[in-house]
Amino acid sequence: MPLTPRPPRKHRRISAKRKLSFSRRSLVMALLAVTLTTPALFAATERTSAAAETQSLLPDDLRPRALGDSRPWEVGLKFQVTRPAYAESIQVYRSQTLSRGTIATLWSPTGSPLSTATFPASGQTGLQTVDLDSPVLLEPGENYVVSYSAPQGRQPQDQRQFTRAVSNGVLRAAPDAGVYSGRLGNYPTRTYRASNYHVDVVVSTGDAGPTTPPPTTTPTTAPTSEPTTTAPTTAPTTAPTSAPTTGPTTAPTTAPTTAPTTAPTTPPGSRNFPTRANTGTPSGWTPTRTINGDHNVTTAGAVVENLRIVNGNLNIRAANVTVRRVEISSGQINNVFSRQCSNGLVIEDTTILRGANDIGQPAIQFGGYTARRVKIDGPSEGLRVGGKDYGCGEVRVEDSFVSVNAYAGCERAGSGIDWHGDALQGYNGAKVTVRHSVLKLNPTPYCIGNSAFFYPTQGNTSAVIDDVLVSGGGFVFRLDTPGQVTNLKVAEDSWIYGPSHNQACGAGITWGAGNEYVNYNEGTGAWSSSRPLSCLGFRG
């Protein structure tokens, strides 16, 4: 569903006032459109410490001084965040060649598309901001990319604006942050003369973050020699002066939904833990319908069942939806769109598989849902609990089996891949309750992941854990909020650093009976007691 574009939002930016810095000669030459100029990316003149609801990396008043050639390009920006933040929107400075509109993409560190923003047809030029179809939680230290397609070329391109690192708030970009690809819609990785393609990301954090001013660059005159044929070239032009406007919008259409049928299957036994065999779609199940690509649910109270989705997401855009006996391969279930959470989501007897393409995103997100007898098998992220800012409510996980695998390539030494996967992670989440379930992280010798259960003090509320088996990760079980923990079972020798790392021990966590190390059989779900487990883990 195309989203409503917006003019550049008035960010409560970390950097309140910035100005461009030009040499006199380069400014005159740019105005005369004689040759390329190289302005400093920005020079900080004043910074404030006011709280920021949203942040972007580049100043909104930064204007391009040159355009690329007329070949088609995918151009973008590579960036990082210094702590968790949600990617909300993409900003693009539109040239006249984008009058037919374009698609912008947020890419994962491994080059998988995470979310898109649709820029509609418009004859206007200038900076425009469009919301991502769904917000994406960004992990610190990972390299993400935002890019857009320029089918007719002539995209804004200023050389030597990324000769040094740039930062604003929680956003960082290393030198050579401007990236491109010669194929439209491809993950851009190549760089050319430290070019800035005037595409940016907008993130939300809830506070201002650091206030260290970004570095400035000394303006110089760009090289006059012709660029090579493997990279975009720039041609002199005057900067666009027209103000950005919003384009037409498209009304959403109601996706077909299926009617309710029989009751869910019998839950797994109370002694053994759930397994692959007794969670997810029942044995012998066959779908009544198969969809390649996304499926949207827009009717409140709808029941979606006996459906198979391949290479697509199940997008829940209405409240009180029931998902029953659905299989998803290379996709996810998502219930936040346009900053609105569709609460009351119930997911039963459903399977989510890694498939041919790991999407690098949670199998289920964001909040206000109940997962019963759900099987998540193979994706690099499991359950996400979050979305309080979007109105998401509590999450319940019951009788479910979650097994998360590392990124592709993690099996190779020296791959340079840094995987931070979790079977369940909370970020800005309401209360989460997990009962009689398995949360399992499957690291490799070169990618250990984060935790099977990870609920830190990052806007999270509280947790109730009862009769839960956790296995794998640096620290297997991490709870830093208030909570109640009973009958927690940590699989022996499944950690890298320790079995648990709970900062709220004695200060909000009620550590009840039955918490212990166990010997665990994944195939049958059987387990046997080994020794008691302290809230402090090895420190207890």
PDB file of N, CA and C in Angstrom, residues 88-92 104-106 115-117 119 128-132 145-148 199-202:
ATOM      1  N   GLU A  88      12.413   5.112  10.635  1.00  0.00           N
ATOM      2  CA  GLU A  88      11.020   5.493  10.408  1.00  0.00           C
ATOM      3  C   GLU A  88      10.742   5.893   8.960  1.00  0.00           C
ATOM      4  N   SER A  89      11.671   6.637   8.354  1.00  0.00           N
ATOM      5  CA  SER A  89      11.410   7.237   7.047  1.00  0.00           C
ATOM      6  C   SER A  89      12.706   7.308   6.247  1.00  0.00           C
ATOM      7  N   ILE A  90      12.550   7.594   4.955  1.00  0.00           N
ATOM      8  CA  ILE A  90      13.686   7.846   4.072  1.00  0.00           C
ATOM      9  C   ILE A  90      13.495   9.216   3.434  1.00  0.00           C
ATOM     10  N   GLN A  91      14.578   9.970   3.367  1.00  0.00           N
ATOM     11  CA  GLN A  91      14.563  11.276   2.718  1.00  0.00           C
ATOM     12  C   GLN A  91      15.352  11.203   1.416  1.00  0.00           C
ATOM     13  N   VAL A  92      14.811  11.803   0.382  1.00  0.00           N
ATOM     14  CA  VAL A  92      15.476  11.863  -0.917  1.00  0.00           C
ATOM     15  C   VAL A  92      15.351  13.282  -1.451  1.00  0.00           C
ATOM     16  N   ALA A 104      12.296   3.661  -2.584  1.00  0.00           N
ATOM     17  CA  ALA A 104      13.481   3.704  -1.730  1.00  0.00           C
ATOM     18  C   ALA A 104      13.461   2.491  -0.808  1.00  0.00           C
ATOM     19  N   THR A 105      14.639   2.000  -0.459  1.00  0.00           N
ATOM     20  CA  THR A 105      14.756   0.745   0.287  1.00  0.00           C
ATOM     21  C   THR A 105      15.709   0.902   1.459  1.00  0.00           C
ATOM     22  N   LEU A 106      15.347   0.296   2.586  1.00  0.00           N
ATOM     23  CA  LEU A 106      16.265   0.124   3.710  1.00  0.00           C
ATOM     24  C   LEU A 106      16.800  -1.297   3.643  1.00  0.00           C
ATOM     25  N   SER A 115      12.629  -2.859   4.476  1.00  0.00           N
ATOM     26  CA  SER A 115      11.390  -2.103   4.342  1.00  0.00           C
ATOM     27  C   SER A 115      11.566  -1.132   3.181  1.00  0.00           C
ATOM     28  N   THR A 116      10.455  -0.644   2.645  1.00  0.00           N
ATOM     29  CA  THR A 116      10.523   0.266   1.505  1.00  0.00           C
ATOM     30  C   THR A 116       9.656   1.491   1.748  1.00  0.00           C
ATOM     31  N   ALA A 117       9.943   2.532   1.000  1.00  0.00           N
ATOM     32  CA  ALA A 117       9.147   3.759   0.997  1.00  0.00           C
ATOM     33  C   ALA A 117       8.853   4.115  -0.455  1.00  0.00           C
ATOM     34  N   PHE A 119       7.891   6.764  -3.172  1.00  0.00           N
ATOM     35  CA  PHE A 119       7.815   8.180  -3.513  1.00  0.00           C
ATOM     36  C   PHE A 119       6.912   8.312  -4.741  1.00  0.00           C
ATOM     37  N   GLN A 128      12.288  15.469   0.039  1.00  0.00           N
ATOM     38  CA  GLN A 128      10.998  14.875   0.375  1.00  0.00           C
ATOM     39  C   GLN A 128      11.220  13.709   1.318  1.00  0.00           C
ATOM     40  N   THR A 129      10.325  13.573   2.289  1.00  0.00           N
ATOM     41  CA  THR A 129      10.393  12.514   3.290  1.00  0.00           C
ATOM     42  C   THR A 129       9.175  11.621   3.163  1.00  0.00           C
ATOM     43  N   VAL A 130       9.392  10.308   3.100  1.00  0.00           N
ATOM     44  CA  VAL A 130       8.298   9.345   3.019  1.00  0.00           C
ATOM     45  C   VAL A 130       8.530   8.259   4.060  1.00  0.00           C
ATOM     46  N   ASP A 131       7.472   7.907   4.783  1.00  0.00           N
ATOM     47  CA  ASP A 131       7.577   6.865   5.800  1.00  0.00           C
ATOM     48  C   ASP A 131       7.879   5.511   5.171  1.00  0.00           C
ATOM     49  N   LEU A 132       8.684   4.730   5.860  1.00  0.00           N
ATOM     50  CA  LEU A 132       8.845   3.333   5.493  1.00  0.00           C
ATOM     51  C   LEU A 132       7.518   2.603   5.674  1.00  0.00           C
ATOM     52  N   VAL A 145      21.973   0.354   4.914  1.00  0.00           N
ATOM     53  CA  VAL A 145      21.989   1.215   3.729  1.00  0.00           C
ATOM     54  C   VAL A 145      20.565   1.646   3.415  1.00  0.00           C
ATOM     55  N   VAL A 146      20.383   2.932   3.100  1.00  0.00           N
ATOM     56  CA  VAL A 146      19.145   3.404   2.485  1.00  0.00           C
ATOM     57  C   VAL A 146      19.488   3.845   1.067  1.00  0.00           C
ATOM     58  N   SER A 147      18.657   3.465   0.112  1.00  0.00           N
ATOM     59  CA  SER A 147      18.938   3.808  -1.280  1.00  0.00           C
ATOM     60  C   SER A 147      17.641   4.023  -2.027  1.00  0.00           C
ATOM     61  N   TYR A 148      17.749   4.611  -3.221  1.00  0.00           N
ATOM     62  CA  TYR A 148      16.586   4.744  -4.092  1.00  0.00           C
ATOM     63  C   TYR A 148      17.011   4.534  -5.536  1.00  0.00           C
ATOM     64  N   VAL A 199      20.586  11.154  -0.087  1.00  0.00           N
ATOM     65  CA  VAL A 199      19.548  10.273   0.436  1.00  0.00           C
ATOM     66  C   VAL A 199      19.875  10.063   1.909  1.00  0.00           C
ATOM     67  N   ASP A 200      18.861  10.020   2.756  1.00  0.00           N
ATOM     68  CA  ASP A 200      19.086  10.024   4.201  1.00  0.00           C
ATOM     69  C   ASP A 200      18.035   9.159   4.882  1.00  0.00           C
ATOM     70  N   VAL A 201      18.302   8.811   6.130  1.00  0.00           N
ATOM     71  CA  VAL A 201      17.385   8.023   6.942  1.00  0.00           C
ATOM     72  C   VAL A 201      16.899   8.880   8.102  1.00  0.00           C
ATOM     73  N   VAL A 202      15.663   8.650   8.536  1.00  0.00           N
ATOM     74  CA  VAL A 202      15.101   9.309   9.712  1.00  0.00           C
ATOM     75  C   VAL A 202      14.838   8.233  10.756  1.00  0.00           C
TER      76      VAL A 202
END
